[in-house]
Every structure is written in structure tokens, then in C-alpha cells.
Short mmCIF file of N, CA, C and O in Angstrom, two decimals:
data_model
loop_
_atom_site.label_atom_id
_atom_site.label_comp_id
_atom_site.label_asym_id
_atom_site.label_seq_id
_atom_site.Cartn_x
_atom_site.Cartn_y
_atom_site.Cartn_z
N UNK A 1 -15.17 8.06 39.39
CA UNK A 1 -15.74 9.10 38.03
C UNK A 1 -16.88 8.29 37.40
O UNK A 1 -17.08 7.07 36.78
N UNK A 2 -17.70 8.93 37.12
CA UNK A 2 -19.07 8.49 36.19
C UNK A 2 -19.05 8.45 35.04
O UNK A 2 -19.92 7.52 34.51
N UNK A 3 -17.93 8.54 33.87
CA UNK A 3 -17.60 8.54 32.80
C UNK A 3 -16.86 6.42 32.46
O UNK A 3 -16.95 6.19 31.82
N UNK A 4 -16.36 6.05 33.58
CA UNK A 4 -15.77 5.13 33.75
C UNK A 4 -16.74 3.94 33.69
O UNK A 4 -17.68 3.57 34.29
N UNK A 5 -16.40 2.85 32.76
CA UNK A 5 -17.22 1.81 32.62
C UNK A 5 -17.16 0.75 33.54
O UNK A 5 -15.57 0.33 33.53
N UNK A 6 -17.99 -0.09 34.11
CA UNK A 6 -17.64 -1.24 34.76
C UNK A 6 -17.19 -2.38 33.73
O UNK A 6 -17.58 -2.44 32.91
N UNK A 7 -16.16 -3.53 33.87
CA UNK A 7 -15.89 -4.61 33.00
C UNK A 7 -15.43 -5.56 33.94
O UNK A 7 -16.17 -5.54 34.93
N UNK A 8 -15.86 -6.61 33.18
CA UNK A 8 -15.43 -8.30 33.67
C UNK A 8 -14.98 -9.36 32.82
O UNK A 8 -15.14 -8.96 31.90
N UNK A 9 -14.22 -9.97 33.67
CA UNK A 9 -13.69 -11.23 32.79
C UNK A 9 -12.13 -10.92 32.55
O UNK A 9 -11.25 -9.07 32.86
N UNK A 10 -11.35 -11.86 32.40
CA UNK A 10 -9.79 -11.59 32.28
C UNK A 10 -9.77 -10.53 31.16
O UNK A 10 -8.55 -10.11 30.86
N UNK A 11 -10.33 -10.08 30.25
CA UNK A 11 -10.48 -9.23 28.72
C UNK A 11 -10.71 -7.92 29.06
O UNK A 11 -10.56 -7.49 28.21
N UNK A 12 -11.56 -7.88 30.42
CA UNK A 12 -11.89 -6.41 30.77
C UNK A 12 -12.82 -6.08 29.89
O UNK A 12 -13.19 -4.64 29.30
N UNK A 13 -14.35 -6.86 29.37
CA UNK A 13 -15.08 -6.34 28.39
C UNK A 13 -16.20 -5.68 29.74
O UNK A 13 -16.28 -5.77 30.47
N UNK A 14 -16.47 -4.63 28.23
CA UNK A 14 -18.14 -3.93 29.49
C UNK A 14 -18.71 -4.62 29.58
O UNK A 14 -19.51 -5.21 29.06
N UNK A 15 -19.04 -4.77 31.27
CA UNK A 15 -20.77 -5.05 31.48
C UNK A 15 -21.86 -4.94 31.08
O UNK A 15 -22.63 -5.80 30.55
N UNK A 16 -21.49 -3.84 30.34
CA UNK A 16 -23.02 -3.89 29.17
C UNK A 16 -22.68 -4.53 27.91
O UNK A 16 -24.02 -5.02 27.68
N UNK A 17 -21.72 -4.54 27.72
CA UNK A 17 -22.14 -5.29 26.03
C UNK A 17 -21.94 -7.40 26.74
O UNK A 17 -22.67 -7.95 26.03
N UNK A 18 -21.49 -7.45 28.04
CA UNK A 18 -21.95 -9.08 28.55
C UNK A 18 -23.60 -9.33 28.31
O UNK A 18 -23.97 -9.92 28.14
N UNK A 19 -24.30 -8.12 29.00
CA UNK A 19 -25.76 -8.21 29.22
C UNK A 19 -26.22 -7.49 28.12
O UNK A 19 -27.76 -7.70 28.03
N UNK A 20 -25.45 -7.60 26.78
CA UNK A 20 -26.45 -6.62 25.73
C UNK A 20 -27.08 -7.67 25.20
O UNK A 20 -26.83 -8.46 25.16
N UNK A 21 -28.53 -7.07 24.27
CA UNK A 21 -29.27 -7.55 23.60
C UNK A 21 -29.58 -6.97 22.26
O UNK A 21 -29.22 -5.71 21.79
N UNK A 22 -29.60 -7.90 20.98
CA UNK A 22 -30.17 -7.19 20.12
C UNK A 22 -30.84 -7.40 19.54
O UNK A 22 -31.35 -7.54 18.64
N UNK A 23 -32.27 -7.51 20.51
CA UNK A 23 -33.51 -7.90 19.84
C UNK A 23 -33.84 -6.58 19.17
O UNK A 23 -34.88 -6.93 18.32
N UNK A 24 -33.10 -5.36 19.21
CA UNK A 24 -33.90 -4.13 18.51
C UNK A 24 -33.00 -3.91 16.96
O UNK A 24 -33.40 -3.58 16.21
N UNK A 25 -32.44 -5.12 16.88
CA UNK A 25 -31.68 -5.39 15.44
C UNK A 25 -32.76 -6.71 14.85
O UNK A 25 -32.62 -7.58 14.73
N UNK A 26 -34.01 -6.49 14.01
CA UNK A 26 -34.38 -7.73 13.92
C UNK A 26 -34.15 -8.22 12.61
O UNK A 26 -33.87 -9.80 12.78
N UNK A 27 -33.43 -7.68 11.87
CA UNK A 27 -32.57 -8.58 10.42
C UNK A 27 -31.19 -9.56 11.52
O UNK A 27 -31.19 -10.69 11.31
N UNK A 28 -31.11 -9.09 12.11
CA UNK A 28 -30.01 -9.79 13.30
C UNK A 28 -30.55 -11.19 13.88
O UNK A 28 -29.85 -11.98 13.89
N UNK A 29 -31.33 -10.42 14.70
CA UNK A 29 -32.48 -11.33 15.27
C UNK A 29 -32.88 -12.76 14.66
O UNK A 29 -32.62 -13.53 15.38
N UNK A 30 -33.41 -12.34 13.19
CA UNK A 30 -33.54 -13.13 12.51
C UNK A 30 -32.98 -14.43 12.37
O UNK A 30 -32.78 -16.08 12.39
N UNK A 31 -31.70 -13.96 11.88
CA UNK A 31 -30.22 -14.67 11.44
C UNK A 31 -29.92 -15.59 12.66
O UNK A 31 -29.52 -16.70 12.44
N UNK A 32 -29.78 -14.87 13.50
CA UNK A 32 -29.75 -15.81 15.41
C UNK A 32 -30.61 -16.62 15.37
O UNK A 32 -30.31 -17.91 15.40
N UNK A 33 -32.31 -16.75 14.74
CA UNK A 33 -32.90 -17.21 15.00
C UNK A 33 -32.93 -18.75 14.50
O UNK A 33 -33.11 -19.80 14.47
N UNK A 34 -32.44 -18.49 13.28
CA UNK A 34 -32.26 -19.44 11.91
C UNK A 34 -31.25 -20.30 12.22
O UNK A 34 -31.27 -21.45 12.50
N UNK A 35 -30.43 -19.81 12.78
CA UNK A 35 -29.00 -20.60 13.42
C UNK A 35 -28.58 -21.13 14.37
O UNK A 35 -28.86 -22.37 14.25
N UNK A 36 -30.18 -20.70 15.69
CA UNK A 36 -30.56 -21.32 16.79
C UNK A 36 -31.07 -22.68 16.75
O UNK A 36 -31.00 -23.86 16.60
N UNK A 37 -32.06 -22.52 15.41
CA UNK A 37 -32.88 -23.77 15.23
C UNK A 37 -32.00 -24.68 14.27
O UNK A 37 -32.09 -25.75 14.61
N UNK A 38 -30.96 -24.09 13.41
CA UNK A 38 -30.30 -24.88 13.09
C UNK A 38 -29.52 -26.19 14.01
O UNK A 38 -29.38 -27.28 13.85
N UNK A 39 -28.54 -25.17 14.74
CA UNK A 39 -27.85 -25.98 15.73
C UNK A 39 -28.64 -26.79 16.77
O UNK A 39 -28.45 -27.80 16.91
N UNK A 40 -30.02 -26.59 17.12
CA UNK A 40 -31.13 -27.39 18.08
C UNK A 40 -31.40 -28.46 17.33
O UNK A 40 -31.83 -29.64 17.91
N UNK A 41 -31.56 -28.11 15.55
CA UNK A 41 -32.10 -29.51 14.86
C UNK A 41 -31.19 -30.70 14.60
O UNK A 41 -31.22 -31.91 14.32
N UNK A 42 -29.53 -29.62 14.69
CA UNK A 42 -28.58 -31.23 14.91
C UNK A 42 -28.49 -31.61 16.32
O UNK A 42 -27.97 -32.93 15.90
N UNK A 43 -28.60 -31.10 17.19
CA UNK A 43 -29.15 -31.69 18.73
C UNK A 43 -29.69 -33.00 18.42
O UNK A 43 -29.66 -34.23 18.86
N UNK A 44 -31.16 -32.37 18.22
CA UNK A 44 -31.95 -33.68 17.93
C UNK A 44 -31.90 -34.85 17.06
O UNK A 44 -31.61 -35.99 17.47
N UNK A 45 -31.52 -34.53 15.80
CA UNK A 45 -31.01 -35.39 15.03
C UNK A 45 -30.06 -35.88 15.80
O UNK A 45 -29.67 -37.23 15.34
N UNK A 46 -28.94 -35.85 16.28
CA UNK A 46 -27.62 -37.20 17.18
C UNK A 46 -28.23 -37.58 18.30
O UNK A 46 -27.43 -38.76 17.86
N UNK A 47 -29.22 -37.09 19.13
CA UNK A 47 -29.51 -38.32 19.71
C UNK A 47 -31.17 -37.20 20.08
O UNK A 47 -30.92 -36.16 21.23
N UNK A 48 -32.15 -38.09 20.20
CA UNK A 48 -33.32 -37.24 20.33
C UNK A 48 -33.58 -37.43 21.53
O UNK A 48 -34.54 -36.21 22.25
N UNK A 49 -32.83 -38.72 22.10
CA UNK A 49 -33.77 -38.77 23.33
C UNK A 49 -32.86 -38.08 24.40
O UNK A 49 -33.56 -36.84 25.64
N UNK A 50 -31.88 -37.58 24.51
CA UNK A 50 -31.28 -36.55 25.18
C UNK A 50 -31.50 -35.48 24.92
O UNK A 50 -31.53 -34.17 25.77
N UNK A 51 -31.91 -34.66 23.55
CA UNK A 51 -32.36 -33.39 22.86
C UNK A 51 -33.57 -33.00 23.92
O UNK A 51 -33.91 -31.87 23.92
N UNK A 52 -33.96 -33.91 24.26
CA UNK A 52 -35.59 -33.90 25.40
C UNK A 52 -35.09 -32.93 26.78
O UNK A 52 -36.19 -32.30 26.81
N UNK A 53 -34.00 -32.99 26.87
CA UNK A 53 -33.48 -31.97 28.08
C UNK A 53 -33.01 -30.86 27.95
O UNK A 53 -32.41 -30.18 29.06
N UNK A 54 -32.93 -30.58 27.08
CA UNK A 54 -32.10 -29.03 26.46
C UNK A 54 -33.45 -28.20 26.14
O UNK A 54 -34.12 -28.43 26.10
N UNK A 55 -32.65 -27.14 26.53
CA UNK A 55 -32.69 -25.70 26.24
C UNK A 55 -32.54 -24.79 25.33
O UNK A 55 -31.53 -24.48 25.30
N UNK A 56 -33.14 -24.43 24.54
CA UNK A 56 -32.89 -23.32 23.53
C UNK A 56 -32.78 -21.71 23.76
O UNK A 56 -34.22 -21.10 24.10
N UNK A 57 -32.12 -20.90 25.05
CA UNK A 57 -31.93 -19.91 25.12
C UNK A 57 -31.78 -18.75 23.85
O UNK A 57 -30.60 -18.25 23.75
N UNK A 58 -32.87 -18.48 24.03
CA UNK A 58 -32.21 -17.20 22.78
C UNK A 58 -32.10 -15.17 23.52
O UNK A 58 -32.79 -14.96 23.86
N UNK A 59 -31.01 -14.83 23.11
CA UNK A 59 -30.75 -13.38 23.42
C UNK A 59 -30.62 -13.18 24.98
O UNK A 59 -30.47 -12.24 25.95
N UNK A 60 -30.39 -14.26 26.40
CA UNK A 60 -30.64 -14.51 27.38
C UNK A 60 -28.95 -14.42 28.08
O UNK A 60 -28.89 -13.22 28.87
N UNK A 61 -28.00 -14.98 27.52
CA UNK A 61 -26.52 -15.28 27.91
C UNK A 61 -25.72 -14.89 26.55
O UNK A 61 -24.72 -14.37 27.17
N UNK A 62 -25.95 -14.89 24.93
CA UNK A 62 -25.37 -14.52 24.07
C UNK A 62 -26.50 -14.47 23.09
O UNK A 62 -27.38 -14.33 23.40
N UNK A 63 -25.78 -14.68 21.89
CA UNK A 63 -26.79 -14.56 20.66
C UNK A 63 -27.73 -16.13 21.20
O UNK A 63 -29.35 -15.77 21.02
N UNK A 64 -27.24 -17.05 21.08
CA UNK A 64 -28.11 -18.30 22.05
C UNK A 64 -27.28 -19.02 22.48
O UNK A 64 -25.97 -18.90 22.78
N UNK A 65 -27.68 -19.85 23.75
CA UNK A 65 -27.01 -20.66 24.27
C UNK A 65 -28.17 -21.80 24.34
O UNK A 65 -28.96 -22.19 24.14
N UNK A 66 -27.57 -22.74 24.62
CA UNK A 66 -28.47 -24.27 24.82
C UNK A 66 -27.61 -24.58 26.23
O UNK A 66 -26.71 -24.32 26.75
N UNK A 67 -28.78 -24.38 27.28
CA UNK A 67 -28.82 -25.31 28.21
C UNK A 67 -29.06 -26.67 28.41
O UNK A 67 -29.70 -27.18 27.83
N UNK A 68 -28.86 -27.49 29.82
CA UNK A 68 -29.40 -28.21 30.20
C UNK A 68 -30.49 -28.36 30.95
O UNK A 68 -31.02 -27.62 31.12
N UNK A 69 -30.61 -29.46 31.64
CA UNK A 69 -32.13 -29.71 32.13
C UNK A 69 -32.29 -28.88 33.54
O UNK A 69 -32.94 -28.74 33.92
N UNK A 70 -30.80 -28.45 33.99
CA UNK A 70 -30.87 -27.69 35.05
C UNK A 70 -31.23 -26.39 34.75
O UNK A 70 -31.11 -25.68 35.47
N UNK A 71 -31.57 -25.68 33.50
CA UNK A 71 -30.72 -24.76 33.17
C UNK A 71 -29.51 -23.84 32.89
O UNK A 71 -29.63 -23.38 33.28
N UNK A 72 -28.52 -24.90 33.32
CA UNK A 72 -27.04 -24.50 33.16
C UNK A 72 -26.88 -24.72 31.81
O UNK A 72 -27.23 -25.30 31.35
N UNK A 73 -25.75 -23.58 31.66
CA UNK A 73 -25.54 -23.38 30.43
C UNK A 73 -23.94 -24.65 29.88
O UNK A 73 -23.24 -23.98 30.41
N UNK A 74 -24.45 -25.13 29.10
CA UNK A 74 -23.57 -25.97 28.19
C UNK A 74 -23.45 -25.31 27.24
O UNK A 74 -21.76 -25.38 26.92
N UNK A 75 -23.09 -24.12 26.36
CA UNK A 75 -22.66 -23.79 25.07
C UNK A 75 -23.02 -22.63 24.58
O UNK A 75 -24.67 -22.10 24.63
N UNK A 76 -22.25 -21.54 24.44
CA UNK A 76 -22.20 -20.43 23.87
C UNK A 76 -22.27 -19.94 22.80
O UNK A 76 -21.42 -20.33 21.89
N UNK A 77 -23.40 -18.93 21.78
CA UNK A 77 -23.19 -18.96 20.18
C UNK A 77 -22.99 -17.72 19.83
O UNK A 77 -24.14 -17.20 20.15
N UNK A 78 -22.36 -17.23 19.33
CA UNK A 78 -22.08 -16.19 18.62
C UNK A 78 -22.73 -15.99 17.28
O UNK A 78 -21.85 -16.61 15.98
N UNK A 79 -23.36 -15.28 16.61
CA UNK A 79 -23.74 -15.12 15.26
C UNK A 79 -23.04 -13.88 14.63
O UNK A 79 -23.90 -13.10 15.00
N UNK A 80 -22.67 -13.60 13.44
CA UNK A 80 -22.38 -12.80 12.76
C UNK A 80 -22.77 -13.30 10.95
O UNK A 80 -22.75 -14.23 10.67
N UNK A 81 -23.09 -11.96 10.39
CA UNK A 81 -23.39 -12.30 9.05
C UNK A 81 -23.09 -10.70 7.98
O UNK A 81 -23.52 -9.45 8.97
N UNK A 82 -21.71 -10.86 7.60
CA UNK A 82 -21.15 -10.05 7.17
C UNK A 82 -20.97 -10.44 5.20
O UNK A 82 -20.32 -11.32 5.41
N UNK A 83 -20.71 -9.24 4.66
CA UNK A 83 -20.41 -9.13 3.69
C UNK A 83 -18.85 -9.12 3.24
O UNK A 83 -18.11 -9.90 2.49
N UNK A 84 -18.24 -8.18 3.92
CA UNK A 84 -16.49 -7.95 3.72
C UNK A 84 -16.03 -9.33 4.04
O UNK A 84 -16.15 -9.89 4.93
N UNK A 85 -14.54 -9.46 3.83
CA UNK A 85 -14.16 -10.84 3.42
C UNK A 85 -12.59 -9.89 4.64
O UNK A 85 -12.68 -9.18 4.92
N UNK A 86 -12.13 -11.05 4.72
CA UNK A 86 -11.03 -10.75 5.92
C UNK A 86 -11.55 -10.16 7.05
O UNK A 86 -10.29 -9.49 7.80
N UNK A 87 -12.15 -10.94 7.95
CA UNK A 87 -12.74 -10.15 8.90
C UNK A 87 -11.98 -10.81 10.21
O UNK A 87 -11.46 -11.90 10.18
N UNK A 88 -12.18 -9.92 11.15
CA UNK A 88 -10.98 -10.32 12.43
C UNK A 88 -12.07 -10.44 13.84
O UNK A 88 -12.48 -8.64 14.00
N UNK A 89 -12.82 -11.17 14.35
CA UNK A 89 -13.54 -11.01 15.25
C UNK A 89 -12.59 -11.22 16.69
O UNK A 89 -13.54 -11.86 17.05
N UNK A 90 -11.56 -11.35 16.64
CA UNK A 90 -11.19 -11.31 18.11
C UNK A 90 -12.00 -10.74 19.41
O UNK A 90 -11.89 -10.96 20.42
N UNK A 91 -12.40 -9.25 19.06
CA UNK A 91 -12.72 -8.23 20.18
C UNK A 91 -14.16 -9.14 20.71
O UNK A 91 -14.52 -9.35 21.77
N UNK A 92 -14.98 -9.82 19.48
CA UNK A 92 -16.26 -10.40 19.92
C UNK A 92 -15.71 -12.01 20.62
O UNK A 92 -16.44 -12.27 21.56
N UNK A 93 -15.19 -12.39 20.02
CA UNK A 93 -14.15 -14.09 20.79
C UNK A 93 -13.86 -13.59 22.00
O UNK A 93 -14.73 -14.09 23.37
N UNK A 94 -13.29 -12.63 22.22
CA UNK A 94 -13.17 -12.12 24.35
C UNK A 94 -14.25 -11.73 24.96
O UNK A 94 -14.15 -12.29 25.75
N UNK A 95 -15.05 -11.14 24.11
CA UNK A 95 -16.50 -10.80 24.71
C UNK A 95 -17.11 -12.29 25.12
O UNK A 95 -17.16 -12.16 26.21
N UNK A 96 -17.09 -13.21 24.86
CA UNK A 96 -17.93 -14.52 24.77
C UNK A 96 -16.60 -14.82 25.74
O UNK A 96 -17.21 -15.88 26.67
N UNK A 97 -15.36 -15.10 26.01
CA UNK A 97 -14.62 -15.71 26.76
C UNK A 97 -15.25 -14.71 28.20
O UNK A 97 -15.22 -15.30 29.92
N UNK A 98 -15.09 -13.63 27.95
CA UNK A 98 -15.60 -12.49 29.23
C UNK A 98 -17.02 -12.60 29.68
O UNK A 98 -17.90 -13.32 31.04
N UNK A 99 -18.16 -13.65 29.11
CA UNK A 99 -19.35 -13.90 29.60
C UNK A 99 -19.11 -14.59 29.92
O UNK A 99 -20.21 -14.86 30.66
N UNK A 100 -18.48 -16.17 29.49
CA UNK A 100 -18.52 -17.41 29.94
C UNK A 100 -18.16 -16.85 31.24
O UNK A 100 -18.33 -17.92 31.97
N UNK A 101 -16.67 -16.43 31.60
CA UNK A 101 -16.16 -16.55 33.00
C UNK A 101 -17.70 -15.45 33.70
O UNK A 101 -17.22 -15.63 35.34
N UNK A 102 -18.52 -14.58 33.54
CA UNK A 102 -19.22 -13.57 34.07
C UNK A 102 -20.34 -15.01 34.92
O UNK A 102 -20.87 -15.01 35.72
N UNK A 103 -20.62 -15.61 33.79
CA UNK A 103 -22.31 -16.74 33.86
C UNK A 103 -21.23 -18.11 35.08
O UNK A 103 -21.69 -18.41 35.87
N UNK A 104 -19.97 -17.99 34.56
CA UNK A 104 -19.45 -18.99 35.81
C UNK A 104 -19.11 -18.55 36.82
O UNK A 104 -19.39 -19.56 38.03
N UNK A 105 -18.83 -17.52 37.59
CA UNK A 105 -18.71 -16.90 38.14
C UNK A 105 -20.02 -16.98 39.32
O UNK A 105 -20.51 -16.63 40.00
N UNK A 106 -21.34 -16.94 38.33
CA UNK A 106 -22.58 -16.82 38.53
C UNK A 106 -23.14 -18.32 39.07
O UNK A 106 -24.52 -18.09 38.89
N UNK A 107 -22.93 -19.04 39.10
CA UNK A 107 -22.90 -20.35 38.94
C UNK A 107 -23.91 -20.98 37.79
O UNK A 107 -24.88 -22.32 38.42
N UNK A 108 -24.31 -20.05 36.78
CA UNK A 108 -24.75 -20.84 35.47
C UNK A 108 -23.99 -21.87 34.63
O UNK A 108 -24.59 -22.55 33.83
N UNK A 109 -23.18 -21.48 34.68
CA UNK A 109 -22.17 -23.06 33.29
C UNK A 109 -20.36 -23.19 33.76
O UNK A 109 -20.09 -22.75 35.28
N UNK A 110 -19.86 -24.40 33.28
CA UNK A 110 -18.89 -24.59 33.73
C UNK A 110 -17.67 -23.81 33.27
O UNK A 110 -18.23 -22.76 32.37
N UNK A 111 -16.36 -23.70 33.65
CA UNK A 111 -15.43 -23.03 33.70
C UNK A 111 -14.82 -22.85 32.49
O UNK A 111 -14.36 -22.21 31.12
N UNK A 112 -15.31 -24.82 31.84
CA UNK A 112 -15.09 -24.86 30.14
C UNK A 112 -16.44 -24.84 29.45
O UNK A 112 -16.18 -25.64 28.43
N UNK A 113 -17.05 -24.15 29.37
CA UNK A 113 -18.64 -24.14 28.65
C UNK A 113 -17.94 -24.17 27.26
O UNK A 113 -17.22 -22.75 26.77
N UNK A 114 -18.91 -24.83 26.33
CA UNK A 114 -18.09 -24.47 24.95
C UNK A 114 -18.74 -22.66 24.23
O UNK A 114 -19.71 -22.72 24.43
N UNK A 115 -17.50 -22.08 23.10
CA UNK A 115 -17.77 -21.19 22.72
C UNK A 115 -18.12 -21.60 21.44
O UNK A 115 -17.02 -22.01 20.88
N UNK A 116 -19.32 -21.04 20.66
CA UNK A 116 -19.35 -21.06 19.17
C UNK A 116 -19.51 -19.73 18.80
O UNK A 116 -20.27 -19.72 18.74
N UNK A 117 -18.80 -19.86 17.48
CA UNK A 117 -18.87 -18.64 16.72
C UNK A 117 -19.43 -19.01 15.11
O UNK A 117 -18.80 -19.71 14.34
N UNK A 118 -20.66 -18.42 14.81
CA UNK A 118 -21.07 -18.76 13.57
C UNK A 118 -21.29 -17.95 12.66
O UNK A 118 -21.54 -16.68 13.32
N UNK A 119 -20.56 -17.93 11.19
CA UNK A 119 -20.80 -17.03 10.79
C UNK A 119 -20.96 -17.11 8.86
O UNK A 119 -20.54 -18.45 8.91
N UNK A 120 -21.13 -16.51 8.10
CA UNK A 120 -20.99 -16.88 6.92
C UNK A 120 -19.92 -16.67 6.57
O UNK A 120 -19.88 -16.73 4.87
N UNK A 121 -19.24 -16.10 7.03
CA UNK A 121 -17.73 -15.77 5.63
C UNK A 121 -16.82 -16.43 6.88
O UNK A 121 -16.69 -16.90 7.74
N UNK A 122 -15.68 -17.16 6.60
CA UNK A 122 -14.52 -18.16 7.16
C UNK A 122 -13.71 -16.65 7.88
O UNK A 122 -13.25 -15.74 7.28
N UNK A 123 -13.29 -16.78 9.52
CA UNK A 123 -13.08 -15.76 10.19
C UNK A 123 -11.71 -16.59 11.10
O UNK A 123 -11.79 -17.31 11.41
N UNK A 124 -11.19 -15.05 11.69
CA UNK A 124 -10.12 -15.41 12.31
C UNK A 124 -10.77 -14.59 13.52
O UNK A 124 -11.03 -13.64 13.92
N UNK A 125 -10.97 -15.75 14.62
CA UNK A 125 -11.86 -15.54 15.86
C UNK A 125 -10.52 -15.26 17.04
O UNK A 125 -10.91 -15.69 18.19
N UNK A 126 -8.95 -15.81 16.80
CA UNK A 126 -8.01 -15.56 17.70
C UNK A 126 -8.19 -14.16 18.13
O UNK A 126 -8.42 -13.32 17.86
N UNK A 127 -6.93 -13.96 19.58
CA UNK A 127 -7.19 -12.55 20.21
C UNK A 127 -5.98 -12.84 20.69
O UNK A 127 -5.49 -14.16 21.35
N UNK A 128 -5.62 -11.54 20.99
CA UNK A 128 -4.70 -11.92 22.35
C UNK A 128 -4.86 -11.22 23.76
O UNK A 128 -5.85 -10.60 24.06
#
């Protein structure tokens, strides 16, 4: 059937969402970039020698990702900026898990690569 979407991972996320990029949304991209800079600066401050072997990947695997010297994903990072309170990002967290599964199956990360969710609000990232 032509209308049927291809899904991937234990949460059955659409492959189009796994490979989606937010580059078309300039405001979102700027916010993601600022968050990515903060995270990589923290890595540098923690251990500037070890940080020399890290890569910062924007929009390739998630909003951003930290890669090791062999360009394998160490951590996935999702960034959200929202005004409403009491948000539930369970669907977004499920998508992150499916992205990790996809890239694990393709030899780009470990099965337990870290998933980070950065937001300007306190959110509920659990899902079932």
C-alpha cells in the first residue's frame, strides 16, 4: 500500500522522523546550536585533552550528537523550547530511542548510547 509509512525500532517511529532535519526552522536551529555549544563547552571544561577527540554533529543523527574519534555516536541530544507548562514529550523520547536503535543496527553507536533531552521547561519524558 502506497500510503503506508515505513517504521523502525521497538516504538515503531516513522523512518521519515528518524531521518528528519529541523534546518528549515531557523529559530529552532539557532536554539539547538546554542545548546550544542553549551554541552561541548562543558565537555571541554571537564577534560580538555579528552575533548580534543570529540566531534559535534548538528542535525545528522538528532538535533545534535557527540561523536568519538572514530565518529561513532556517544550521545544523542534532543532540544525543545516551549512556552506551555506541563508538557509530555513521551513521543519525542520514543523517537530518540528508535533513532538510537537505527544507528546501533547500522554500526554507528552502542546499544546504550546516552539520550539527552534539553528543554527550557521541566518536562515528563517517560513513555510506555
